Amino acid sequence: MSIGDLKPGVLAKAQRWGRTPHDGVTSRHLARATTKMKEAMEMPKVSRDSAPQRQDAGPVVDLRDELDGYTVSFTSLSEDIDATPFMKGLPDDRCQCPHWGYVFKGKMTARYADRDEVFETGDAVYIPPGHIPVKNEPGTEILWFSPSEELRTAEAVMMKNMQAMQGGSTT
């Protein structure tokens, strides 16, 4: 845009205010603004290959990252696991973190106070608070999206219970 491209009166107003459209704007300012706009437009993303965190708990492997307050986990389950004993100490002894996900492979059963639900290959799922993963096919692979803060709270209790079980304690 050149000064001649301005609407009539715009240049006159700018000159009255003691400024022209390019006063104080340098290529450095434009480059910084362009970079910030580009960063703001890029969507956060993660893949199995790019996930920076790996949690390996024997038969459960999580490849994960945190994106804008949500933990994205690519979970592989090599054995059938009933997580009931790991939930002890959470409200109602059930996971209170909601999860959204997609089952890439296999099958998983979530138990609620009033029912069991089975999720299998190809299912997009929402698992509300108050569940326990009670069964899965070996080889099950699921992509999870979970609010990070709630997930950390649930995982802290689960880890404490796993450690107590490994140490032979029944608390």
PDB file of C-alpha atoms in Angstrom:
ATOM      1  CA  MET A   1       0.000   0.000   0.000  1.00  0.00           C
ATOM      2  CA  SER A   2       1.304   3.434  -0.877  1.00  0.00           C
ATOM      3  CA  ILE A   3       0.251   6.773   0.537  1.00  0.00           C
ATOM      4  CA  GLY A   4      -1.670   7.393  -2.706  1.00  0.00           C
ATOM      5  CA  ASP A   5      -3.814   4.286  -2.007  1.00  0.00           C
ATOM      6  CA  LEU A   6      -5.283   5.766   1.181  1.00  0.00           C
ATOM      7  CA  LYS A   7      -8.882   6.950   1.233  1.00  0.00           C
ATOM      8  CA  PRO A   8      -9.247  10.733   0.901  1.00  0.00           C
ATOM      9  CA  GLY A   9      -8.899  12.370   4.270  1.00  0.00           C
ATOM     10  CA  VAL A  10      -6.965   9.519   5.937  1.00  0.00           C
ATOM     11  CA  LEU A  11      -3.579  11.029   5.088  1.00  0.00           C
ATOM     12  CA  ALA A  12      -4.788  14.486   6.142  1.00  0.00           C
ATOM     13  CA  LYS A  13      -5.941  13.104   9.531  1.00  0.00           C
ATOM     14  CA  ALA A  14      -2.653  11.256  10.026  1.00  0.00           C
ATOM     15  CA  GLN A  15      -0.699  14.388   9.188  1.00  0.00           C
ATOM     16  CA  ARG A  16      -2.869  16.417  11.564  1.00  0.00           C
ATOM     17  CA  TRP A  17      -2.016  13.924  14.316  1.00  0.00           C
ATOM     18  CA  GLY A  18       1.637  14.235  13.387  1.00  0.00           C
ATOM     19  CA  ARG A  19       1.921  10.701  12.001  1.00  0.00           C
ATOM     20  CA  THR A  20       1.901   9.007   8.655  1.00  0.00           C
ATOM     21  CA  PRO A  21       0.864   5.390   8.105  1.00  0.00           C
ATOM     22  CA  HIS A  22       4.445   4.073   8.257  1.00  0.00           C
ATOM     23  CA  ASP A  23       5.837   6.123  11.165  1.00  0.00           C
ATOM     24  CA  GLY A  24       7.637   3.864  13.630  1.00  0.00           C
ATOM     25  CA  VAL A  25       7.065   0.651  11.652  1.00  0.00           C
ATOM     26  CA  THR A  26      10.248  -1.166  10.732  1.00  0.00           C
ATOM     27  CA  SER A  27      10.839  -4.447   8.962  1.00  0.00           C
ATOM     28  CA  ARG A  28      11.738  -5.890  12.391  1.00  0.00           C
ATOM     29  CA  HIS A  29       8.254  -4.948  13.686  1.00  0.00           C
ATOM     30  CA  LEU A  30       6.586  -6.493  10.665  1.00  0.00           C
ATOM     31  CA  ALA A  31       8.660  -9.684  10.949  1.00  0.00           C
ATOM     32  CA  ARG A  32       7.817 -10.027  14.666  1.00  0.00           C
ATOM     33  CA  ALA A  33       4.107  -9.453  14.007  1.00  0.00           C
ATOM     34  CA  THR A  34       4.118 -11.966  11.153  1.00  0.00           C
ATOM     35  CA  THR A  35       5.854 -14.599  13.325  1.00  0.00           C
ATOM     36  CA  LYS A  36       3.365 -14.082  16.177  1.00  0.00           C
ATOM     37  CA  MET A  37       0.406 -14.378  13.807  1.00  0.00           C
ATOM     38  CA  LYS A  38       1.839 -17.556  12.291  1.00  0.00           C
ATOM     39  CA  GLU A  39       2.421 -19.096  15.751  1.00  0.00           C
ATOM     40  CA  ALA A  40      -1.116 -18.172  16.828  1.00  0.00           C
ATOM     41  CA  MET A  41      -2.531 -19.820  13.710  1.00  0.00           C
ATOM     42  CA  GLU A  42      -0.642 -23.122  14.098  1.00  0.00           C
ATOM     43  CA  MET A  43      -2.703 -25.779  15.830  1.00  0.00           C
ATOM     44  CA  PRO A  44      -0.951 -27.694  18.605  1.00  0.00           C
ATOM     45  CA  LYS A  45      -0.542 -31.330  17.643  1.00  0.00           C
ATOM     46  CA  VAL A  46       1.117 -34.563  18.653  1.00  0.00           C
ATOM     47  CA  SER A  47       1.527 -38.012  17.134  1.00  0.00           C
ATOM     48  CA  ARG A  48       2.779 -41.347  18.424  1.00  0.00           C
ATOM     49  CA  ASP A  49       6.138 -40.567  16.866  1.00  0.00           C
ATOM     50  CA  SER A  50       6.381 -36.995  18.176  1.00  0.00           C
ATOM     51  CA  ALA A  51       5.060 -37.547  21.730  1.00  0.00           C
ATOM     52  CA  PRO A  52       7.789 -36.291  24.072  1.00  0.00           C
ATOM     53  CA  GLN A  53       6.731 -38.314  27.131  1.00  0.00           C
ATOM     54  CA  ARG A  54       6.741 -42.078  27.485  1.00  0.00           C
ATOM     55  CA  GLN A  55       5.221 -43.774  30.513  1.00  0.00           C
ATOM     56  CA  ASP A  56       5.965 -47.468  30.604  1.00  0.00           C
ATOM     57  CA  ALA A  57       4.160 -49.356  33.364  1.00  0.00           C
ATOM     58  CA  GLY A  58       4.784 -52.931  32.251  1.00  0.00           C
ATOM     59  CA  PRO A  59       1.711 -53.989  30.293  1.00  0.00           C
ATOM     60  CA  VAL A  60       0.605 -50.359  29.779  1.00  0.00           C
ATOM     61  CA  VAL A  61       2.597 -47.968  27.581  1.00  0.00           C
ATOM     62  CA  ASP A  62       1.537 -44.334  27.166  1.00  0.00           C
ATOM     63  CA  LEU A  63       3.062 -41.989  24.610  1.00  0.00           C
ATOM     64  CA  ARG A  64       1.807 -38.530  25.529  1.00  0.00           C
ATOM     65  CA  ASP A  65       1.967 -34.778  25.456  1.00  0.00           C
ATOM     66  CA  GLU A  66       0.001 -31.909  26.944  1.00  0.00           C
ATOM     67  CA  LEU A  67      -1.850 -29.615  24.562  1.00  0.00           C
ATOM     68  CA  ASP A  68      -3.558 -26.521  25.954  1.00  0.00           C
ATOM     69  CA  GLY A  69      -4.621 -28.097  29.261  1.00  0.00           C
ATOM     70  CA  TYR A  70      -5.401 -31.557  27.867  1.00  0.00           C
ATOM     71  CA  THR A  71      -3.233 -34.641  27.959  1.00  0.00           C
ATOM     72  CA  VAL A  72      -3.205 -36.557  24.682  1.00  0.00           C
ATOM     73  CA  SER A  73      -2.185 -40.190  25.228  1.00  0.00           C
ATOM     74  CA  PHE A  74      -1.568 -43.001  22.781  1.00  0.00           C
ATOM     75  CA  THR A  75      -2.110 -46.011  25.073  1.00  0.00           C
ATOM     76  CA  SER A  76      -1.156 -49.606  24.304  1.00  0.00           C
ATOM     77  CA  LEU A  77      -2.306 -52.428  26.606  1.00  0.00           C
ATOM     78  CA  SER A  78      -0.443 -55.711  26.153  1.00  0.00           C
ATOM     79  CA  GLU A  79      -2.393 -57.621  28.850  1.00  0.00           C
ATOM     80  CA  ASP A  80      -5.917 -57.730  30.231  1.00  0.00           C
ATOM     81  CA  ILE A  81      -6.006 -55.401  33.256  1.00  0.00           C
ATOM     82  CA  ASP A  82      -8.662 -54.783  35.897  1.00  0.00           C
ATOM     83  CA  ALA A  83      -7.820 -51.332  37.317  1.00  0.00           C
ATOM     84  CA  THR A  84     -10.208 -51.659  40.298  1.00  0.00           C
ATOM     85  CA  PRO A  85      -7.432 -51.965  42.927  1.00  0.00           C
ATOM     86  CA  PHE A  86      -5.617 -48.923  41.517  1.00  0.00           C
ATOM     87  CA  MET A  87      -8.676 -46.692  42.039  1.00  0.00           C
ATOM     88  CA  LYS A  88      -8.804 -47.202  45.820  1.00  0.00           C
ATOM     89  CA  GLY A  89      -8.722 -43.812  47.505  1.00  0.00           C
ATOM     90  CA  LEU A  90     -10.350 -41.840  44.682  1.00  0.00           C
ATOM     91  CA  PRO A  91     -13.905 -40.567  45.303  1.00  0.00           C
ATOM     92  CA  ASP A  92     -16.190 -43.636  45.171  1.00  0.00           C
ATOM     93  CA  ASP A  93     -13.002 -45.611  44.354  1.00  0.00           C
ATOM     94  CA  ARG A  94     -13.560 -44.662  40.690  1.00  0.00           C
ATOM     95  CA  CYS A  95     -11.683 -42.457  38.224  1.00  0.00           C
ATOM     96  CA  GLN A  96     -13.156 -38.944  38.339  1.00  0.00           C
ATOM     97  CA  CYS A  97     -11.380 -37.726  35.203  1.00  0.00           C
ATOM     98  CA  PRO A  98     -13.447 -37.594  32.004  1.00  0.00           C
ATOM     99  CA  HIS A  99     -11.837 -38.986  28.869  1.00  0.00           C
ATOM    100  CA  TRP A 100     -12.575 -38.659  25.166  1.00  0.00           C
ATOM    101  CA  GLY A 101     -10.942 -41.113  22.815  1.00  0.00           C
ATOM    102  CA  TYR A 102     -10.789 -43.380  19.828  1.00  0.00           C
ATOM    103  CA  VAL A 103     -10.202 -47.148  19.890  1.00  0.00           C
ATOM    104  CA  PHE A 104      -7.717 -47.972  17.133  1.00  0.00           C
ATOM    105  CA  LYS A 105      -7.529 -51.666  17.945  1.00  0.00           C
ATOM    106  CA  GLY A 106      -9.009 -54.100  20.441  1.00  0.00           C
ATOM    107  CA  LYS A 107     -11.667 -53.742  23.105  1.00  0.00           C
ATOM    108  CA  MET A 108     -12.031 -52.157  26.551  1.00  0.00           C
ATOM    109  CA  THR A 109     -14.761 -52.353  29.197  1.00  0.00           C
ATOM    110  CA  ALA A 110     -15.507 -49.460  31.560  1.00  0.00           C
ATOM    111  CA  ARG A 111     -17.574 -50.124  34.686  1.00  0.00           C
ATOM    112  CA  TYR A 112     -19.874 -47.490  36.164  1.00  0.00           C
ATOM    113  CA  ALA A 113     -21.946 -47.738  39.329  1.00  0.00           C
ATOM    114  CA  ASP A 114     -24.993 -48.842  37.296  1.00  0.00           C
ATOM    115  CA  ARG A 115     -23.612 -50.528  34.157  1.00  0.00           C
ATOM    116  CA  ASP A 116     -20.673 -51.745  32.088  1.00  0.00           C
ATOM    117  CA  GLU A 117     -19.878 -50.278  28.657  1.00  0.00           C
ATOM    118  CA  VAL A 118     -17.746 -51.958  26.008  1.00  0.00           C
ATOM    119  CA  PHE A 119     -15.744 -49.904  23.518  1.00  0.00           C
ATOM    120  CA  GLU A 120     -14.125 -51.600  20.523  1.00  0.00           C
ATOM    121  CA  THR A 121     -12.163 -50.987  17.339  1.00  0.00           C
ATOM    122  CA  GLY A 122     -13.497 -47.974  15.460  1.00  0.00           C
ATOM    123  CA  ASP A 123     -15.439 -46.472  18.391  1.00  0.00           C
ATOM    124  CA  ALA A 124     -15.115 -42.802  19.292  1.00  0.00           C
ATOM    125  CA  VAL A 125     -15.831 -42.663  23.019  1.00  0.00           C
ATOM    126  CA  TYR A 126     -16.635 -40.368  25.907  1.00  0.00           C
ATOM    127  CA  ILE A 127     -16.045 -41.837  29.334  1.00  0.00           C
ATOM    128  CA  PRO A 128     -17.503 -39.601  32.067  1.00  0.00           C
ATOM    129  CA  PRO A 129     -16.215 -39.346  35.645  1.00  0.00           C
ATOM    130  CA  GLY A 130     -17.099 -42.321  37.854  1.00  0.00           C
ATOM    131  CA  HIS A 131     -15.646 -45.185  35.808  1.00  0.00           C
ATOM    132  CA  ILE A 132     -13.196 -48.038  36.271  1.00  0.00           C
ATOM    133  CA  PRO A 133     -11.433 -49.755  33.350  1.00  0.00           C
ATOM    134  CA  VAL A 134     -12.126 -53.396  34.242  1.00  0.00           C
ATOM    135  CA  LYS A 135     -11.215 -55.386  31.143  1.00  0.00           C
ATOM    136  CA  ASN A 136      -9.402 -55.066  27.817  1.00  0.00           C
ATOM    137  CA  GLU A 137      -8.225 -57.309  25.048  1.00  0.00           C
ATOM    138  CA  PRO A 138      -4.461 -57.748  24.978  1.00  0.00           C
ATOM    139  CA  GLY A 139      -3.121 -55.570  22.163  1.00  0.00           C
ATOM    140  CA  THR A 140      -5.725 -52.835  22.627  1.00  0.00           C
ATOM    141  CA  GLU A 141      -4.642 -49.390  21.389  1.00  0.00           C
ATOM    142  CA  ILE A 142      -6.556 -46.229  22.300  1.00  0.00           C
ATOM    143  CA  LEU A 143      -6.057 -42.508  21.761  1.00  0.00           C
ATOM    144  CA  TRP A 144      -7.191 -40.489  24.828  1.00  0.00           C
ATOM    145  CA  PHE A 145      -7.877 -36.801  25.422  1.00  0.00           C
ATOM    146  CA  SER A 146      -8.142 -35.981  29.133  1.00  0.00           C
ATOM    147  CA  PRO A 147      -8.154 -32.745  31.160  1.00  0.00           C
ATOM    148  CA  SER A 148      -4.589 -32.673  32.488  1.00  0.00           C
ATOM    149  CA  GLU A 149      -5.301 -31.503  36.036  1.00  0.00           C
ATOM    150  CA  GLU A 150      -7.965 -34.146  36.694  1.00  0.00           C
ATOM    151  CA  LEU A 151      -5.783 -36.794  35.080  1.00  0.00           C
ATOM    152  CA  ARG A 152      -2.805 -35.900  37.310  1.00  0.00           C
ATOM    153  CA  THR A 153      -5.021 -36.226  40.405  1.00  0.00           C
ATOM    154  CA  ALA A 154      -6.266 -39.680  39.372  1.00  0.00           C
ATOM    155  CA  GLU A 155      -2.819 -40.891  38.287  1.00  0.00           C
ATOM    156  CA  ALA A 156      -1.210 -39.829  41.565  1.00  0.00           C
ATOM    157  CA  VAL A 157      -3.576 -42.125  43.496  1.00  0.00           C
ATOM    158  CA  MET A 158      -3.148 -44.936  40.964  1.00  0.00           C
ATOM    159  CA  MET A 159       0.659 -44.723  41.162  1.00  0.00           C
ATOM    160  CA  LYS A 160       0.543 -44.774  44.970  1.00  0.00           C
ATOM    161  CA  ASN A 161      -1.626 -47.905  44.848  1.00  0.00           C
ATOM    162  CA  MET A 162       0.623 -49.607  42.271  1.00  0.00           C
ATOM    163  CA  GLN A 163       3.701 -48.900  44.391  1.00  0.00           C
ATOM    164  CA  ALA A 164       1.986 -50.255  47.502  1.00  0.00           C
ATOM    165  CA  MET A 165       1.002 -53.426  45.625  1.00  0.00           C
ATOM    166  CA  GLN A 166       4.562 -53.921  44.330  1.00  0.00           C
ATOM    167  CA  GLY A 167       5.903 -53.464  47.838  1.00  0.00           C
ATOM    168  CA  GLY A 168       3.554 -56.124  49.185  1.00  0.00           C
ATOM    169  CA  SER A 169       1.415 -53.653  51.150  1.00  0.00           C
ATOM    170  CA  THR A 170      -2.362 -53.941  50.942  1.00  0.00           C
ATOM    171  CA  THR A 171      -3.163 -50.345  51.984  1.00  0.00           C
TER     172      THR A 171
END
